[in-house]
Coordinates of C-alpha atoms and ligand atoms in Angstrom, one line a residue:
M19 CA 29.6 59.1 22.6
Q20 CA 27.9 58.9 26.0
L21 CA 29.0 62.4 26.8
L22 CA 27.2 63.9 23.8
L23 CA 23.7 63.5 25.0
P24 CA 24.0 65.6 28.2
I25 CA 25.9 68.2 26.1
L26 CA 23.1 68.5 23.6
V27 CA 20.5 68.7 26.4
L28 CA 22.6 71.4 28.0
L29 CA 22.7 73.3 24.7
A30 CA 19.0 72.9 24.1
F31 CA 18.1 74.6 27.4
S32 CA 20.5 77.5 27.3
G33 CA 21.2 80.4 25.1
I34 CA 24.6 79.4 23.9
T35 CA 27.3 81.6 25.1
L36 CA 30.8 81.2 24.0
S37 CA 31.9 80.5 27.5
R38 CA 29.3 77.7 27.7
V39 CA 30.5 76.2 24.5
K40 CA 34.1 76.4 25.8
E41 CA 33.0 74.7 29.0
V42 CA 31.3 72.0 27.1
H43 CA 34.3 71.4 24.9
N44 CA 36.6 71.4 27.8
V45 CA 34.7 68.4 28.9
L46 CA 35.7 66.9 25.6
E47 CA 39.2 67.7 26.5
L48 CA 39.7 70.2 23.7
T49 CA 41.9 73.1 24.2
G50 CA 40.3 76.4 25.0
Q51 CA 41.5 77.9 21.8
R52 CA 40.1 75.1 19.6
A53 CA 36.9 75.3 21.5
S54 CA 36.4 79.0 20.9
R55 CA 36.4 78.2 17.2
L56 CA 33.4 75.8 17.5
R57 CA 30.0 77.4 17.4
F58 CA 26.6 75.9 17.0
S59 CA 23.6 77.8 15.8
T60 CA 21.1 78.4 18.6
D61 CA 18.2 77.4 16.3
V62 CA 19.8 74.0 15.5
A63 CA 20.8 73.3 19.0
K64 CA 17.3 74.1 20.4
G65 CA 15.9 71.3 18.4
K66 CA 13.9 73.4 15.9
Y67 CA 14.8 71.0 13.1
T68 CA 14.5 67.8 15.0
P69 CA 11.8 65.4 13.6
P70 CA 9.6 64.7 16.6
E71 CA 9.7 60.9 16.2
E72 CA 13.5 61.0 16.6
M73 CA 13.2 62.4 20.1
D74 CA 12.2 59.0 21.3
P75 CA 15.2 56.7 21.9
Q76 CA 13.0 53.8 20.8
F77 CA 13.1 55.1 17.3
W78 CA 16.9 54.5 17.2
Y79 CA 16.7 51.2 19.1
N80 CA 14.3 49.9 16.4
I81 CA 16.7 50.9 13.6
A82 CA 19.5 49.2 15.4
D83 CA 17.5 46.0 15.8
E84 CA 16.8 46.0 12.1
E85 CA 20.4 46.5 11.2
I86 CA 21.5 43.7 13.5
A87 CA 18.8 41.4 12.1
K88 CA 19.9 42.2 8.6
R89 CA 23.5 41.3 9.4
L90 CA 22.6 38.1 11.2
Q91 CA 20.9 36.9 8.0
L92 CA 24.0 37.4 5.9
P93 CA 25.3 34.3 4.1
Q94 CA 28.6 33.5 5.9
L95 CA 31.5 32.7 3.5
S96 CA 29.3 31.1 0.9
T97 CA 31.0 29.0 -1.7
K98 CA 28.6 30.1 -4.4
K99 CA 30.1 31.1 -7.7
A100 CA 29.2 34.4 -9.5
K101 CA 28.1 33.4 -12.9
N102 CA 27.8 37.1 -13.8
V103 CA 29.7 40.1 -12.6
I104 CA 28.5 43.7 -13.0
M105 CA 31.0 46.4 -12.1
F106 CA 29.5 49.8 -11.6
L107 CA 32.0 52.7 -11.5
G108 CA 31.1 56.1 -10.3
D109 CA 33.8 58.3 -11.8
G110 CA 35.0 60.9 -9.3
M111 CA 32.5 59.9 -6.7
P112 CA 33.8 60.6 -3.2
I113 CA 31.9 59.5 0.0
S114 CA 30.9 63.2 0.4
S115 CA 29.1 63.1 -3.0
V116 CA 27.4 59.8 -2.0
T117 CA 26.2 61.4 1.2
A118 CA 25.0 64.6 -0.5
A119 CA 23.3 62.6 -3.3
R120 CA 21.5 60.5 -0.6
I121 CA 20.3 63.8 1.0
L122 CA 19.2 65.2 -2.4
K123 CA 17.3 62.0 -3.1
G124 CA 15.3 62.4 0.1
Q125 CA 14.8 66.1 -0.4
R126 CA 13.4 65.5 -3.9
Q127 CA 10.8 63.3 -2.1
N128 CA 10.1 66.3 0.2
K129 CA 11.8 64.6 3.1
T130 CA 14.6 66.1 5.2
G131 CA 16.9 63.9 3.3
E132 CA 19.6 62.7 5.7
E133 CA 17.7 59.6 6.5
S134 CA 17.4 58.6 2.9
L135 CA 19.4 55.7 1.3
L136 CA 20.8 55.1 -2.2
S137 CA 20.1 51.8 -3.8
F138 CA 23.7 50.4 -3.4
E139 CA 23.9 51.6 0.2
S140 CA 21.6 48.7 1.1
F141 CA 24.0 46.2 -0.3
P142 CA 25.2 43.9 2.5
Y143 CA 28.9 44.4 2.3
S144 CA 31.0 47.5 1.9
G145 CA 34.6 48.5 2.3
L146 CA 37.1 51.2 1.3
S147 CA 39.5 51.3 -1.6
R148 CA 42.9 53.0 -1.5
T149 CA 43.3 54.9 -4.8
Y150 CA 46.8 56.2 -5.0
C151 CA 48.8 55.3 -8.1
S152 CA 52.5 54.3 -8.5
N153 CA 53.7 57.9 -9.0
A154 CA 50.7 59.8 -7.7
Q155 CA 49.2 60.5 -4.3
V156 CA 46.0 61.7 -5.9
P157 CA 45.2 59.6 -9.0
D158 CA 43.5 60.1 -12.4
S159 CA 40.9 57.9 -14.1
A160 CA 43.5 56.0 -16.2
C161 CA 45.9 54.6 -13.6
T162 CA 42.9 53.8 -11.4
A163 CA 41.1 52.0 -14.3
T164 CA 44.2 49.9 -14.8
A165 CA 44.1 49.0 -11.1
Y166 CA 40.4 48.1 -10.8
L167 CA 40.2 46.3 -14.3
C168 CA 43.7 44.9 -14.9
G169 CA 44.7 44.4 -11.2
V170 CA 48.0 46.4 -11.2
K171 CA 48.7 49.9 -9.9
T172 CA 50.5 51.9 -12.5
N173 CA 51.6 55.5 -13.3
I174 CA 49.0 58.3 -13.7
I175 CA 47.8 58.7 -17.4
N176 CA 48.8 55.0 -18.2
L177 CA 46.1 52.6 -19.4
G178 CA 46.6 48.8 -19.4
V179 CA 50.4 49.1 -19.1
S180 CA 52.6 48.7 -16.0
A181 CA 54.5 51.4 -14.0
A182 CA 57.6 50.5 -16.0
V183 CA 56.0 52.7 -18.7
N184 CA 56.3 56.5 -18.5
F185 CA 54.0 59.1 -19.9
N186 CA 53.8 59.1 -23.7
N187 CA 56.6 56.5 -24.1
C188 CA 55.4 54.4 -27.1
T189 CA 58.4 52.1 -27.1
A190 CA 58.0 51.1 -23.5
S191 CA 54.3 50.5 -24.0
Q192 CA 55.0 48.1 -26.8
D193 CA 57.2 45.8 -24.6
P194 CA 55.2 42.7 -23.9
A195 CA 56.5 42.6 -20.3
N196 CA 54.8 45.9 -19.6
R197 CA 51.4 45.1 -21.2
L198 CA 48.6 44.0 -18.9
T199 CA 45.4 42.0 -19.4
S200 CA 42.0 43.0 -17.9
I201 CA 39.2 41.0 -16.3
A202 CA 37.3 41.5 -19.5
E203 CA 39.9 39.4 -21.3
W204 CA 40.0 36.9 -18.5
S205 CA 36.2 36.6 -18.7
Q206 CA 36.3 36.1 -22.5
N207 CA 38.9 33.3 -22.1
A208 CA 36.4 31.6 -19.7
G209 CA 33.7 31.7 -22.4
K210 CA 31.8 34.6 -20.9
S211 CA 30.2 37.5 -22.8
T212 CA 31.7 41.0 -22.0
G213 CA 30.7 44.6 -22.5
I214 CA 31.3 48.2 -21.5
V215 CA 28.8 51.0 -20.9
T216 CA 29.7 54.6 -20.1
T217 CA 28.1 58.1 -20.2
T218 CA 31.5 59.5 -21.4
T219 CA 33.2 58.3 -24.6
L220 CA 33.9 54.6 -25.4
T221 CA 37.6 55.7 -25.5
H222 CA 37.5 57.6 -22.2
A223 CA 40.0 56.5 -19.5
S224 CA 37.6 54.4 -17.4
P225 CA 36.0 52.0 -20.0
S226 CA 39.4 51.9 -21.8
G227 CA 40.9 50.1 -18.8
A228 CA 38.9 47.1 -20.0
Y229 CA 40.6 46.9 -23.4
A230 CA 43.3 49.4 -24.1
K231 CA 47.1 49.4 -23.7
S232 CA 48.4 52.9 -23.9
A233 CA 51.2 55.1 -22.5
N234 CA 48.8 58.1 -22.7
R235 CA 45.1 58.1 -22.0
M236 CA 44.7 60.9 -24.5
W237 CA 45.5 58.7 -27.5
E238 CA 41.8 58.2 -28.2
C239 CA 42.1 58.4 -32.0
D240 CA 45.1 58.6 -34.4
T241 CA 44.9 62.4 -34.6
D242 CA 45.4 62.5 -30.8
V243 CA 48.4 60.2 -31.0
T244 CA 50.0 62.4 -33.6
S245 CA 49.3 65.5 -31.6
Y246 CA 51.5 64.1 -28.8
G247 CA 54.4 63.6 -31.2
V248 CA 54.0 59.9 -31.5
D249 CA 53.8 57.7 -34.6
A250 CA 50.2 56.6 -34.9
S251 CA 51.1 53.6 -37.0
T252 CA 53.4 52.2 -34.2
C253 CA 51.3 53.2 -31.2
I254 CA 47.8 52.3 -32.2
D255 CA 45.0 54.6 -30.9
M256 CA 42.4 53.3 -28.5
A257 CA 39.4 53.5 -30.8
T258 CA 41.3 51.2 -33.3
Q259 CA 42.4 48.9 -30.4
L260 CA 38.7 48.6 -29.4
V261 CA 37.5 47.6 -32.9
T262 CA 40.4 45.5 -34.1
Q263 CA 42.2 44.0 -31.1
T264 CA 41.5 41.5 -28.3
P265 CA 39.6 41.9 -26.0
G266 CA 37.8 45.0 -27.5
K267 CA 36.9 43.3 -30.8
N268 CA 35.0 40.6 -28.8
F269 CA 32.8 42.9 -26.7
E270 CA 29.2 42.2 -27.4
V271 CA 28.1 45.5 -25.9
M272 CA 29.7 48.9 -26.2
F273 CA 27.5 51.8 -25.2
G274 CA 28.7 55.4 -24.8
G275 CA 29.6 58.6 -26.6
G276 CA 32.6 59.5 -28.6
M277 CA 31.5 58.7 -32.2
G278 CA 34.0 61.2 -33.6
K279 CA 37.0 59.1 -32.5
F280 CA 35.8 56.3 -34.9
L281 CA 35.2 58.4 -38.0
P282 CA 37.4 60.3 -40.5
K283 CA 37.3 64.1 -40.6
T284 CA 35.7 63.9 -44.0
I285 CA 32.6 62.2 -42.6
K286 CA 29.8 63.7 -40.5
D287 CA 28.6 61.4 -37.7
S288 CA 25.0 60.7 -36.9
H289 CA 24.9 63.7 -34.5
G290 CA 25.9 66.2 -37.1
K291 CA 29.6 66.7 -36.2
A292 CA 32.6 65.8 -38.3
G293 CA 34.7 62.8 -37.4
E294 CA 38.2 63.3 -35.8
R295 CA 40.4 60.7 -37.6
S296 CA 43.2 61.7 -39.9
D297 CA 43.9 58.3 -41.2
G298 CA 40.7 58.2 -43.3
V299 CA 39.6 55.0 -41.6
N300 CA 35.9 54.5 -40.8
L301 CA 36.2 52.2 -37.8
L302 CA 32.4 51.8 -37.5
S303 CA 32.3 50.3 -41.0
R304 CA 35.3 48.2 -40.1
W305 CA 33.4 47.0 -37.0
Q306 CA 30.4 46.2 -39.1
G307 CA 32.5 44.2 -41.5
L308 CA 33.9 42.1 -38.6
H309 CA 30.4 41.5 -37.2
D310 CA 27.9 40.2 -39.7
K311 CA 25.1 40.3 -37.3
G312 CA 26.4 43.3 -35.3
V313 CA 24.0 46.2 -34.9
M314 CA 24.9 49.8 -34.5
V315 CA 22.6 52.3 -32.8
T316 CA 23.0 56.0 -32.3
N317 CA 19.9 57.2 -30.5
R318 CA 17.4 56.2 -27.8
K319 CA 14.7 55.1 -30.2
Q320 CA 17.0 52.8 -32.0
L321 CA 18.3 51.4 -28.8
L322 CA 14.9 50.7 -27.3
N323 CA 13.6 49.1 -30.6
L324 CA 16.5 46.8 -30.8
D325 CA 16.0 43.0 -31.0
V326 CA 18.8 41.9 -28.7
S327 CA 18.4 38.2 -29.5
S328 CA 19.1 38.6 -33.2
A329 CA 22.1 41.0 -32.8
S330 CA 25.5 39.2 -32.3
S331 CA 26.9 42.3 -30.8
I332 CA 25.8 45.9 -30.4
I333 CA 27.7 49.2 -30.6
G334 CA 25.9 52.3 -29.4
V335 CA 27.5 55.7 -29.9
F336 CA 25.0 58.2 -28.6
Q337 CA 26.9 61.5 -29.0
S338 CA 29.9 62.8 -31.0
G339 CA 31.9 63.4 -27.7
L340 CA 30.8 63.0 -24.1
M341 CA 27.2 62.2 -23.6
D342 CA 25.1 65.1 -22.4
L343 CA 24.6 65.6 -18.7
H344 CA 21.3 64.0 -17.7
M345 CA 19.6 67.3 -16.7
D346 CA 20.5 68.9 -20.0
A347 CA 20.0 65.9 -22.3
D348 CA 17.1 65.6 -24.8
A349 CA 15.4 62.7 -23.1
T350 CA 13.8 61.6 -26.4
Y351 CA 17.2 61.4 -28.1
Q352 CA 19.8 60.3 -25.6
P353 CA 19.1 57.1 -23.5
T354 CA 19.6 57.2 -19.8
L355 CA 22.2 55.1 -18.0
S356 CA 19.3 52.9 -16.7
E357 CA 18.2 52.2 -20.3
L358 CA 21.7 51.4 -21.4
T359 CA 22.1 49.1 -18.4
E360 CA 18.9 47.3 -19.2
V361 CA 19.7 46.6 -22.8
A362 CA 23.3 45.6 -22.0
I363 CA 22.2 43.1 -19.4
K364 CA 19.5 41.7 -21.6
K365 CA 22.0 41.1 -24.4
L366 CA 24.8 39.7 -22.2
S367 CA 22.4 37.4 -20.3
Q368 CA 21.9 35.3 -23.4
N369 CA 25.2 33.6 -22.8
D370 CA 24.8 30.5 -20.5
N371 CA 28.3 30.9 -19.4
G372 CA 27.6 34.3 -17.9
Y373 CA 29.1 37.7 -18.5
F374 CA 31.3 40.5 -17.2
V375 CA 30.1 44.1 -17.8
F376 CA 31.6 47.4 -16.8
I377 CA 29.1 50.2 -16.4
E378 CA 30.2 53.7 -15.7
G379 CA 28.4 56.8 -14.4
G380 CA 31.2 58.9 -16.0
L381 CA 29.7 62.4 -15.8
I382 CA 29.7 62.5 -12.0
D383 CA 33.4 63.3 -12.4
I384 CA 32.8 65.8 -15.2
A385 CA 30.2 67.8 -13.2
N386 CA 32.5 67.7 -10.1
H387 CA 35.3 69.2 -12.3
Y388 CA 32.8 72.0 -13.3
T389 CA 32.2 72.3 -9.5
Q390 CA 28.5 72.2 -10.3
A391 CA 27.3 70.1 -7.4
G392 CA 23.7 70.0 -8.7
Y393 CA 24.7 68.3 -11.9
A394 CA 27.1 65.9 -10.1
L395 CA 24.5 64.8 -7.6
D396 CA 21.9 64.4 -10.4
E397 CA 24.4 62.2 -12.3
L398 CA 25.0 60.2 -9.1
L399 CA 21.2 59.7 -8.7
E400 CA 21.0 58.4 -12.3
F401 CA 23.9 56.1 -11.5
E402 CA 22.1 54.7 -8.4
K403 CA 18.9 54.2 -10.4
A404 CA 20.8 52.1 -12.9
I405 CA 22.2 50.0 -10.1
Q406 CA 18.8 49.4 -8.6
L407 CA 17.5 48.3 -12.0
A408 CA 20.5 45.9 -12.5
R409 CA 19.8 44.4 -9.1
D410 CA 16.1 44.1 -9.9
I411 CA 16.5 42.3 -13.3
T412 CA 19.3 39.9 -12.2
D413 CA 19.3 37.0 -9.8
I414 CA 21.0 37.8 -6.6
E415 CA 22.0 34.1 -6.3
D416 CA 24.2 34.1 -9.4
T417 CA 25.1 37.8 -10.2
L418 CA 27.7 39.7 -8.2
I419 CA 27.3 43.5 -8.4
V420 CA 30.3 45.6 -7.2
V421 CA 29.9 49.4 -7.0
T422 CA 32.9 51.7 -6.5
A423 CA 34.6 54.9 -7.5
D424 CA 38.0 55.4 -9.1
H425 CA 38.9 58.5 -7.0
G426 CA 37.3 61.3 -5.1
H427 CA 36.7 65.0 -5.7
A428 CA 37.6 67.7 -3.2
V429 CA 34.0 68.6 -2.2
S430 CA 33.0 68.9 1.5
I431 CA 29.8 69.1 3.5
A432 CA 30.9 71.7 6.1
G433 CA 29.6 73.7 9.0
Y434 CA 26.6 72.8 11.2
P435 CA 23.6 73.2 9.0
G436 CA 20.3 72.1 10.6
R437 CA 18.5 68.9 9.7
G438 CA 16.8 69.2 6.3
T439 CA 18.9 72.1 5.1
P440 CA 18.7 72.0 1.2
I441 CA 21.9 70.2 0.3
L442 CA 22.5 72.5 -2.7
G443 CA 21.7 75.7 -0.8
V444 CA 23.0 78.0 1.8
N445 CA 23.6 76.9 5.4
H446 CA 21.5 79.4 7.3
H447 CA 22.9 78.4 10.6
D448 CA 26.5 79.4 10.3
A449 CA 28.4 82.4 9.1
D450 CA 32.0 83.3 8.5
I451 CA 33.9 85.7 10.8
N452 CA 32.3 88.6 8.9
G453 CA 28.8 87.3 9.4
V454 CA 28.4 86.2 5.7
K455 CA 26.6 82.8 5.5
Y456 CA 28.1 80.0 3.4
S457 CA 27.0 77.1 1.3
V458 CA 26.6 73.6 2.6
L459 CA 28.7 72.2 -0.2
N460 CA 32.1 73.7 -1.0
Y461 CA 34.9 72.6 -3.2
A462 CA 38.6 73.0 -2.3
A463 CA 39.5 74.3 -5.8
G464 CA 37.4 75.6 -8.6
P465 CA 36.5 78.6 -10.8
N466 CA 34.2 80.6 -8.5
Q467 CA 35.2 82.0 -5.1
Y468 CA 32.3 84.5 -5.0
L469 CA 34.3 87.4 -3.6
D470 CA 33.6 91.1 -4.0
E471 CA 36.2 93.6 -5.1
S472 CA 37.8 93.8 -1.7
G473 CA 38.1 90.1 -1.5
Q474 CA 35.2 89.6 0.9
R475 CA 32.8 86.7 0.5
I476 CA 29.5 87.7 -1.0
P477 CA 26.1 86.4 0.1
L478 CA 25.1 83.3 -1.9
E479 CA 21.3 83.2 -1.5
D480 CA 20.5 84.4 -5.0
I481 CA 23.4 82.5 -6.6
L482 CA 22.8 79.0 -5.4
G483 CA 19.1 78.7 -6.5
P484 CA 19.4 77.1 -10.0
D485 CA 20.4 73.4 -10.4
N486 CA 23.3 74.4 -12.6
A487 CA 24.8 77.0 -10.2
I488 CA 28.5 76.8 -9.7
T489 CA 29.3 75.8 -6.1
P490 CA 31.8 78.0 -4.3
S491 CA 35.4 76.9 -4.0
Y492 CA 38.3 78.2 -2.0
I493 CA 41.3 77.9 -4.3
P494 CA 40.9 79.6 -7.7
T495 CA 41.5 77.1 -10.4
E496 CA 40.0 76.6 -13.9
I497 CA 38.2 73.4 -12.8
G498 CA 37.8 71.3 -9.8
V499 CA 40.4 68.8 -8.8
H500 CA 40.4 65.1 -7.7
S501 CA 41.0 64.1 -4.1
G502 CA 43.1 61.4 -2.6
E503 CA 41.1 59.9 0.2
D504 CA 39.8 56.4 0.0
V505 CA 36.6 55.7 -1.9
G506 CA 33.8 53.3 -1.0
I507 CA 33.0 49.8 -2.3
W508 CA 29.6 48.2 -2.1
A509 CA 28.8 44.6 -3.1
S510 CA 25.8 42.3 -3.4
G511 CA 25.5 38.8 -4.6
P512 CA 27.7 35.7 -4.6
Q513 CA 31.1 36.3 -2.9
S514 CA 30.1 39.9 -2.0
H515 CA 31.5 39.2 1.5
L516 CA 35.0 39.5 0.0
F517 CA 34.5 43.2 -0.5
T518 CA 35.0 44.4 3.0
G519 CA 37.7 46.2 4.9
V520 CA 40.3 48.6 3.6
M521 CA 41.7 47.2 0.3
Q522 CA 44.1 48.2 -2.4
Q523 CA 42.1 49.3 -5.4
H524 CA 44.1 46.8 -7.7
T525 CA 42.7 43.9 -5.6
I526 CA 39.2 44.5 -6.9
P527 CA 39.5 42.6 -10.2
H528 CA 41.3 39.7 -8.6
L529 CA 38.4 39.4 -6.1
M530 CA 35.8 39.6 -8.9
A531 CA 37.9 37.0 -10.9
Y532 CA 38.0 34.7 -7.8
A533 CA 34.2 35.0 -7.4
S534 CA 33.5 34.3 -11.1
C535 CA 36.2 31.7 -11.6
V536 CA 38.1 33.5 -14.4
G537 CA 41.8 34.5 -14.8
S538 CA 44.9 32.7 -13.7
G539 CA 44.7 33.3 -9.9
K540 CA 42.8 31.6 -7.1
K541 CA 39.2 30.8 -7.8
V542 CA 36.2 29.9 -5.6
C543 CA 35.4 27.0 -8.0
G544 CA 38.8 25.4 -7.4
N545 CA 38.4 25.2 -3.7
Ligands
NAG2 C1 7.1 68.0 -3.1 O1 6.4 69.2 -2.8 C2 6.1 70.0 -4.0 C3 5.6 71.4 -3.5 O2 4.7 71.2 -2.5 C4 5.2 69.3 -4.9 O3 5.0 70.1 -6.1 C5 5.9 68.0 -5.3 O4 5.0 67.2 -6.1 C6 6.3 67.2 -4.1 N1 7.0 66.0 -4.5 C7 6.9 64.8 -4.0 C8 7.8 63.7 -4.6 O5 6.1 64.5 -3.2
NAG3 C1 61.1 54.9 -23.1 O1 61.2 53.7 -22.5 C2 62.4 53.0 -22.8 C3 62.3 51.6 -22.2 O2 61.4 50.8 -22.8 C4 63.6 53.8 -22.4 O3 64.8 53.1 -22.9 C5 63.6 55.1 -23.0 O4 64.6 55.9 -22.5 C6 62.3 55.8 -22.7 N1 62.2 57.1 -23.4 C7 62.0 58.2 -22.7 C8 61.9 59.4 -23.6 O5 61.9 58.3 -21.5
ZN4 ZN1 38.4 63.6 -13.3

């Protein structure tokens, strides 16, 4: 690192010639050939984008002092128990999206952005989670949910069953030896309240990891099971599992979309669409029958008017399918993730034994699949607001908050854009070998390469303006793809110091169980 300063000074006072860049990189012991591929924009190198206060080394020494002081105040290996555990899951949220969202957050406040910080980034402990699944280098949301909720790595597409089960094998998924339990069930057995909150459907892969046992994540309702050639009376669909089986039937909070999976085709749901079930069962009536004082809500107004103290449990189904992306949603009709989080915590905090709740920002993944970075980052900022709210309304002395992602997405922040370059825009400081500028964010695979008829890249200035623009990608595919690098973990509250280092994803629920004294493994209370 010491070499960098003289190099930057050198660049700042010279028009950069290729030979100079080569010379500089030879100092860094790069080969001549590699060096010739590295170019910096003269503007950026000349300091045109440098905030003046940052030219003073003291600026950086002060930040370092603060960071040291913060770390010296950390509770060292506290023996405190976590009465409550809140797990926040950003679906398909790679570190690159976290960084980009942080920049967007700052830029929405008219700052350059890079210096900004997301709520969970100020949590005292963080680490990395290794996301591969038993049969997959790059995972899906089902095998990862099984890892971070049931504590076992399994095969891709499996939910709540071990890797002895193969895709769509009903028989294997029925074998008790292959069926797993989740931290939601462990928490219920310890007398705690439990709940799930998602912006996808209640039967989507991530929240289902808390209650479902299924050899195919697509078995959301009986019609889905049948469509995969499986007998729906033997292999029970996930919506039915949620309403009628342990631990789902004991959830005191269930918020999300996916109302259609609970209703027969002959009935219109509260959002005007027909149900999806072929067995004629109205699972929402069934749920009501099982919970005298249970309350069902289907829109924001009903949610916010709810009296949480008189409801024994609450089911909220706010759309027929996935909930709407925050930027597109009717804000008077669909609650935000923060509003869902607030009501969920209020309800679950009524139990003196504490609670476990799983809260998912599920549309980060969906928007990344669309390769619409604007939507993905907006969803990520909604997610970080909900985390801030959760930290604000809970006691840091008794509530552990763990934030992580299930897997990444193949999005990169590439090139050498200057400080403060709009994160969703074009990098004006670099161009490809034909002189065409490129965007700051790019996906490895996706629907839009933005090439002209001769296969040349086209300028993006007029394309990347709107928030819903499709971000360029390199490999033509229908939708964007997951990525296999590690994801982050951020933790705050009792036992948060456990969440450091590089860990296997399936270790996460065991650490949360240790901290909250649930399950059959080691517990902080037993020590
Ligand atoms: C940022 O600047 C724009 C244009 O000057 C202004 O309309 C907006 O209110 C500002 N936003 C903030 C958060 O200061
Ligand atoms: C399903 O799993 C069982 C083991 O439980 C196995 O005997 C059977 O061959 C599997 N079926 C298929 C189609 O793989
Ligand atoms: Zn995905």
